[in-house]
Short mmCIF file of C-alpha atoms in Angstrom, two decimals:
data_model
loop_
_atom_site.label_atom_id
_atom_site.label_comp_id
_atom_site.label_asym_id
_atom_site.label_seq_id
_atom_site.Cartn_x
_atom_site.Cartn_y
_atom_site.Cartn_z
CA MET M 15 86.72 106.46 126.96
CA LYS M 16 85.56 109.35 124.59
CA ARG M 17 87.82 110.71 122.06
CA PRO M 18 88.85 114.33 122.39
CA HIS M 19 87.15 117.28 120.73
CA VAL M 20 89.32 118.04 117.49
CA LEU M 21 89.78 121.86 116.57
CA ALA M 22 91.65 122.19 113.22
CA SER M 23 93.28 125.47 112.84
CA ALA M 24 94.98 126.95 109.77
CA ALA M 25 95.85 130.26 107.76
CA VAL M 26 95.37 129.93 103.97
CA SER M 27 95.91 132.50 101.17
CA ILE M 28 92.91 133.60 99.00
CA ASP M 29 93.75 130.96 96.44
CA GLY M 30 93.59 128.40 99.08
CA PHE M 31 97.47 127.67 99.92
CA LEU M 32 99.02 127.15 103.23
CA ASP M 33 102.52 127.94 102.35
CA ASP M 34 104.47 128.77 98.99
CA ALA M 35 107.01 126.63 97.17
CA SER M 36 109.92 128.27 98.83
CA PRO M 37 112.23 126.70 101.20
CA HIS M 38 111.55 129.51 103.61
CA ARG M 39 108.51 129.59 106.11
CA LEU M 40 105.63 131.94 104.81
CA VAL M 41 103.65 133.39 107.57
CA LEU M 42 100.29 134.25 106.27
CA SER M 43 98.51 135.50 109.43
CA GLY M 44 99.04 139.07 110.66
CA PRO M 45 99.83 139.81 114.43
CA ALA M 46 96.06 140.01 115.38
CA ASP M 47 95.31 136.53 113.82
CA LEU M 48 98.69 135.04 115.65
CA ASP M 49 97.46 136.36 118.92
CA ARG M 50 93.87 134.83 118.34
CA VAL M 51 95.64 131.70 117.69
CA ASP M 52 97.61 131.84 120.90
CA ALA M 53 94.34 132.34 122.62
CA GLU M 54 93.08 129.15 121.15
CA ARG M 55 96.21 127.18 122.16
CA ALA M 56 95.46 128.36 125.71
CA GLY M 57 92.02 126.82 125.59
CA VAL M 58 92.84 123.30 124.67
CA ASP M 59 94.74 120.18 126.25
CA ALA M 60 97.14 119.45 123.46
CA ILE M 61 98.47 120.72 120.23
CA LEU M 62 99.29 118.51 117.36
CA VAL M 63 101.39 118.99 114.34
CA GLY M 64 103.06 116.56 111.84
CA ALA M 65 106.78 115.74 111.64
CA GLY M 66 106.90 117.71 108.16
CA THR M 67 105.87 121.02 110.09
CA VAL M 68 108.58 120.36 112.63
CA ARG M 69 111.20 119.76 109.91
CA ALA M 70 109.90 122.90 107.78
CA ASP M 71 109.06 125.37 110.63
CA ASP M 72 110.74 124.18 113.75
CA PRO M 73 107.73 125.41 116.11
CA ARG M 74 108.01 125.47 119.77
CA LEU M 75 104.14 125.06 120.25
CA LEU M 76 103.80 127.05 123.50
CA VAL M 77 101.33 129.49 124.57
CA ARG M 78 103.06 132.98 124.18
CA SER M 79 101.13 135.34 126.39
CA PRO M 80 102.23 135.38 130.15
CA GLU M 81 98.73 136.30 130.97
CA ARG M 82 97.29 133.29 129.29
CA ARG M 83 99.77 130.93 130.72
CA ALA M 84 99.01 132.22 134.20
CA ASP M 85 95.31 131.98 133.65
CA ARG M 86 95.89 128.05 132.68
CA VAL M 87 97.80 127.59 136.07
CA GLU M 88 94.94 129.13 137.94
CA ARG M 89 92.58 126.74 136.21
CA GLY M 90 94.61 123.94 137.39
CA LEU M 91 96.42 123.26 134.10
CA GLY M 92 99.90 123.41 132.92
CA PRO M 93 101.34 126.76 131.54
CA SER M 94 101.17 125.24 127.98
CA PRO M 95 99.28 122.23 126.37
CA LEU M 96 100.83 118.91 125.82
CA ARG M 97 102.73 119.16 122.33
CA VAL M 98 102.27 116.14 120.02
CA VAL M 99 104.12 115.21 116.86
CA LEU M 100 102.50 112.81 114.49
CA SER M 101 105.36 110.69 113.16
CA SER M 102 106.23 107.07 112.35
CA HIS M 103 109.89 107.90 112.53
CA ALA M 104 112.14 109.36 114.98
CA VAL M 105 112.02 113.19 115.25
CA ASP M 106 115.15 115.40 115.03
CA PRO M 107 116.43 115.58 118.81
CA THR M 108 117.32 119.40 118.16
CA ALA M 109 113.87 120.34 117.16
CA ARG M 110 112.52 123.06 119.54
CA VAL M 111 109.38 121.14 120.32
CA LEU M 112 111.80 118.84 122.06
CA THR M 113 114.27 121.01 123.56
CA GLU M 114 112.50 124.25 124.46
CA GLY M 115 109.85 124.62 126.87
CA ARG M 116 110.15 121.41 128.65
CA ASP M 117 109.55 123.11 131.97
CA VAL M 118 106.11 124.42 130.86
CA ALA M 119 105.00 121.56 128.55
CA ASP M 120 105.76 117.99 127.85
CA THR M 121 105.91 116.35 124.10
CA VAL M 122 104.98 113.01 122.87
CA VAL M 123 105.56 111.52 119.48
CA LEU M 124 102.74 109.46 118.22
CA ALA M 125 101.90 107.20 115.28
CA GLY M 126 99.05 105.81 113.68
CA THR M 127 95.71 106.66 112.09
CA PRO M 128 93.76 109.76 113.38
CA HIS M 129 91.55 107.37 115.19
CA GLU M 130 94.30 105.57 116.92
CA VAL M 131 95.96 108.88 117.66
CA LEU M 132 92.83 110.14 119.41
CA ASP M 133 92.30 107.12 121.41
CA GLN M 134 96.00 107.56 122.77
CA LEU M 135 95.54 111.29 123.66
CA ALA M 136 92.23 110.14 125.43
CA GLY M 137 94.73 108.15 127.56
CA HIS M 138 96.59 111.28 128.24
CA GLY M 139 93.53 112.82 129.43
CA VAL M 140 93.13 115.15 126.43
CA VAL M 141 89.66 116.49 126.04
CA ARG M 142 90.17 119.40 123.61
CA LEU M 143 92.96 118.88 120.78
CA MET M 144 94.00 121.40 118.50
CA VAL M 145 95.20 120.27 115.00
CA GLU M 146 97.70 122.97 113.45
CA GLY M 147 98.94 120.87 110.39
CA GLY M 148 100.58 120.67 108.11
CA ALA M 149 98.64 119.96 104.76
CA GLY M 150 98.81 116.16 105.05
CA VAL M 151 97.70 116.03 108.62
CA HIS M 152 94.72 118.06 108.13
CA ARG M 153 93.82 116.15 105.14
CA GLU M 154 94.02 112.91 107.28
CA PHE M 155 92.13 114.25 110.11
CA LEU M 156 89.31 115.77 107.90
CA GLY M 157 89.27 112.71 105.66
CA ALA M 158 88.72 110.58 108.84
CA GLY M 159 85.72 112.69 109.80
CA VAL M 160 86.95 113.41 113.42
CA VAL M 161 87.30 117.31 113.09
CA ASP M 162 84.61 118.87 114.97
CA GLU M 163 85.60 122.59 114.42
CA LEU M 164 87.46 124.26 111.74
CA GLN M 165 89.11 127.56 111.97
CA LEU M 166 90.50 129.03 108.62
CA ALA M 167 92.18 132.33 108.58
CA VAL M 168 92.14 133.82 105.09
CA ALA M 169 95.02 136.18 104.41
CA PRO M 170 94.77 138.82 101.84
CA ARG M 171 97.29 137.54 99.41
CA LEU M 172 97.57 135.19 96.53
CA VAL M 173 100.37 132.68 96.61
CA GLY M 174 99.87 130.54 93.31
CA GLU M 175 101.98 127.49 94.15
CA GLY M 176 102.50 125.24 97.23
CA PRO M 177 100.82 122.88 99.75
CA ARG M 178 97.06 123.34 99.49
CA PHE M 179 94.33 123.02 102.23
CA THR M 180 92.35 120.16 101.36
CA GLY M 181 90.23 117.05 102.69
CA ALA M 182 86.74 117.69 104.10
CA PRO M 183 84.31 115.10 102.80
CA ASP M 184 81.52 116.00 105.15
CA GLU M 185 79.40 119.34 104.83
CA ALA M 186 80.92 122.01 107.07
CA HIS M 187 78.39 124.43 108.59
CA LEU M 188 79.67 128.14 108.77
CA VAL M 189 78.93 129.39 112.31
CA GLU M 190 81.05 132.70 112.26
CA THR M 191 82.80 135.02 110.01
CA ARG M 192 84.62 138.26 111.48
CA THR M 193 87.61 140.15 110.53
CA VAL M 194 90.93 139.67 112.44
CA GLY M 195 93.07 142.63 111.47
CA PRO M 196 93.82 142.34 107.84
CA ASP M 197 92.54 138.74 107.83
CA VAL M 198 89.28 137.06 107.67
CA LEU M 199 88.30 134.28 110.03
CA LEU M 200 85.98 131.50 108.69
CA ARG M 201 84.92 129.29 111.60
CA TYR M 202 83.04 125.84 110.64
CA ARG M 203 81.38 123.17 112.59
CA PHE M 204 80.52 119.48 111.55
CA GLY M 205 77.94 117.25 112.52
CA ASP M 206 74.18 117.49 113.22
CA ALA M 207 72.62 120.75 114.58
CA ASP M 208 72.33 119.44 117.98
CA ALA M 209 76.16 118.36 118.06
CA ARG M 210 77.15 121.75 116.67
CA TRP M 211 75.51 124.03 118.86
CA LEU M 212 75.98 121.95 122.07
CA ALA M 213 79.96 121.85 121.23
CA GLU M 214 79.71 125.74 120.67
CA ALA M 215 78.05 126.26 124.06
CA CYS M 216 80.93 124.12 125.49
CA SER M 217 83.49 126.33 123.78
CA LEU M 218 81.74 129.59 125.25
CA ALA M 219 82.27 127.82 128.79
CA GLU M 220 86.00 128.19 128.32
CA ARG M 221 85.63 131.99 128.29
CA CYS M 222 84.19 132.23 131.71
CA PRO M 223 86.52 133.66 134.64
CA PRO M 224 87.10 130.76 137.08
CA SER M 225 85.24 130.88 140.29
CA PRO M 226 85.47 128.87 143.36
CA SER M 227 81.58 129.21 144.16
CA ALA M 228 80.01 129.07 140.67
CA PHE M 229 80.14 126.63 137.57
CA SER M 230 81.67 128.01 134.12
CA VAL M 231 78.84 127.52 131.69
CA GLY M 232 78.07 128.50 127.96
CA CYS M 233 74.99 128.56 126.09
CA VAL M 234 73.47 129.57 122.61
CA VAL M 235 70.00 130.37 121.52
CA VAL M 236 69.20 129.10 118.28
CA ALA M 237 66.02 129.62 115.84
CA ALA M 238 64.54 126.87 114.25
CA ASP M 239 65.96 128.01 110.88
CA GLY M 240 69.46 127.89 112.61
CA THR M 241 69.73 131.54 113.08
CA VAL M 242 71.78 132.36 116.54
CA LEU M 243 69.66 134.54 118.45
CA ALA M 244 71.99 135.04 121.51
CA THR M 245 74.89 133.70 123.13
CA GLY M 246 76.17 133.91 126.89
CA HIS M 247 78.55 132.51 129.31
CA SER M 248 78.66 132.68 133.06
CA ARG M 249 80.21 136.15 134.42
CA ARG M 250 80.21 137.72 131.28
CA ASP M 251 78.88 141.04 132.70
CA ASP M 252 78.86 140.37 136.52
CA VAL M 253 80.23 137.85 138.86
CA LEU M 254 76.72 136.62 139.37
CA ASP M 255 75.84 136.22 135.86
CA HIS M 256 74.55 132.83 134.68
CA ALA M 257 75.02 131.79 131.20
CA GLU M 258 71.24 131.34 130.15
CA GLU M 259 70.17 134.40 132.12
CA VAL M 260 72.87 136.67 130.12
CA ALA M 261 71.92 135.04 126.59
CA LEU M 262 68.12 135.69 127.40
CA ARG M 263 68.75 139.24 128.42
CA ASP M 264 70.04 140.08 124.84
CA VAL M 265 67.07 138.43 123.08
CA ASP M 266 64.11 140.37 122.18
CA ARG M 267 61.16 138.67 124.04
CA ASP M 268 58.92 139.58 121.47
CA ASP M 269 60.82 137.76 118.59
CA PRO M 270 58.16 135.13 117.25
CA ARG M 271 61.26 132.89 116.67
CA LEU M 272 61.62 132.33 120.32
CA ALA M 273 58.61 129.73 120.75
CA GLY M 274 60.49 127.20 118.27
CA ALA M 275 64.19 128.00 119.37
CA THR M 276 66.37 125.67 121.15
CA ILE M 277 68.72 126.68 124.04
CA TYR M 278 71.92 124.76 124.12
CA THR M 279 73.70 124.93 127.34
CA SER M 280 76.73 123.11 128.74
CA LEU M 281 75.20 122.56 132.12
CA GLU M 282 71.87 121.87 133.22
CA PRO M 283 69.78 125.15 133.82
CA CYS M 284 69.64 126.02 137.50
CA GLY M 285 66.38 125.22 139.32
CA GLN M 286 67.47 126.62 142.67
CA ARG M 287 69.65 129.66 143.13
CA ALA M 288 70.77 131.70 146.03
CA SER M 289 72.55 134.83 144.23
CA ARG M 290 69.42 136.11 142.43
CA PRO M 291 65.48 135.47 142.82
CA VAL M 292 65.01 134.20 139.25
CA THR M 293 66.59 130.82 138.23
CA CYS M 294 67.59 130.08 134.60
CA ALA M 295 64.64 127.50 134.35
CA GLN M 296 62.36 130.28 135.14
CA HIS M 297 64.13 132.72 132.77
CA ILE M 298 63.66 129.99 130.02
CA LEU M 299 60.02 129.43 130.60
CA ASP M 300 59.23 133.33 130.69
CA ALA M 301 60.99 133.48 127.25
CA GLY M 302 58.75 130.83 125.84
CA ILE M 303 61.44 128.60 124.63
CA GLY M 304 60.16 125.09 124.36
CA ARG M 305 63.32 123.16 123.87
CA VAL M 306 66.47 122.62 125.95
CA VAL M 307 69.70 120.63 124.96
CA MET M 308 72.12 120.34 127.80
CA ALA M 309 75.55 118.34 128.05
CA TRP M 310 75.80 117.90 131.72
CA ARG M 311 73.48 117.31 134.83
CA GLU M 312 74.19 119.75 137.56
CA PRO M 313 76.14 118.04 140.35
CA PRO M 314 74.80 118.69 144.02
CA LEU M 315 77.70 121.11 144.64
CA PHE M 316 75.93 124.21 145.34
CA VAL M 317 72.19 123.03 145.67
CA GLY M 318 71.13 119.99 147.59
CA THR M 319 69.05 118.55 144.70
CA PRO M 320 69.43 120.01 141.28
CA SER M 321 66.00 120.66 139.72
CA GLY M 322 66.13 122.88 136.73
CA ALA M 323 65.31 119.91 134.14
CA ALA M 324 62.54 118.55 136.23
CA ARG M 325 61.02 121.86 136.45
CA LEU M 326 61.54 122.57 132.77
CA GLU M 327 59.98 118.93 131.83
CA ALA M 328 56.96 119.64 134.11
CA ALA M 329 56.07 122.96 132.35
CA GLY M 330 56.10 120.99 128.91
CA VAL M 331 59.69 121.89 127.67
CA GLU M 332 61.45 119.33 125.91
CA VAL M 333 64.81 118.56 127.57
CA VAL M 334 67.33 116.71 125.71
CA GLU M 335 70.49 115.51 127.61
CA CYS M 336 73.64 114.64 125.55
CA PRO M 337 76.18 112.87 127.96
CA GLY M 338 78.56 112.35 125.34
CA PHE M 339 79.52 115.99 125.73
CA GLU M 340 79.91 115.86 129.62
CA ASP M 341 83.69 115.81 129.49
CA LEU M 342 83.91 118.85 127.30
CA ALA M 343 81.31 120.71 129.57
CA ARG M 344 83.36 119.74 132.64
CA ARG M 345 86.73 120.85 131.37
CA PRO M 346 86.46 124.47 132.46
CA ASN M 347 85.52 123.48 135.66
CA ARG M 348 88.38 121.56 136.54
CA HIS M 349 89.74 124.39 138.94
CA ARG M 350 87.06 123.42 141.44
#
């Protein structure tokens, strides 16, 4: 049984604090970042916090947006993810995580090491887990080396005293920096290059509008030096768009880095296609990309014998399959 993919999410001050030393909750993120976090919640199977966060903040841990809740239902999920409280003792029975929203999300209380908790959550069918804190929980999960992605929203303020964000022994690789309102989002991934970028492709697949007649796929084109040349996901610009097709549409075909680039895709590139004349395998060959890393072999659902990988290999392209990412790639396709 594969452990869940772990996204750790936190907001910190410029000086690295998660909160101040007062007895009142300090909300560091602005409205735009809080909405971003709500979107991330909508894209996972479970949200985990520690008992200290429940005592201090009394969160509900629900998806707030009605549109996102409806979209989850359309994808065959509950309106909000499973709520998980990490505690070796009983949780206050009046806590909102236990009393509110029981009609849209279940709550479980678990104890154990991060590895033990992830094993238990895998048994609950959790594929993507969001860890929201507090400081001790983040430190434990980062220290155990089980975090795959870290999202830090840095708020433009100094706190000076309080719980700090700490605990990452492994090298974190920055994959995105952008402003979100007055805050700055720093997004990191852990692991080797193939693991980082294939997980990124699987995350992009979560953005695809659901379709009963097509897969939800994400892909990333990465140069040999680690530069992202393009990204794409199914139906990004048009209902007929495939992920690789979209990404390769955005690259400069004269870019000399393409020859040494790798295209990471959550699903085997198509070798047969009814919607358009050029397959994704042919788009990759035309771009001169020599390496493909994929998470999931295309099931024979829309074509009789999927042949994308075979066509690429026959043309001399290196094709690497990483079945450990299959559950992550299949997750946005649960609705079919």
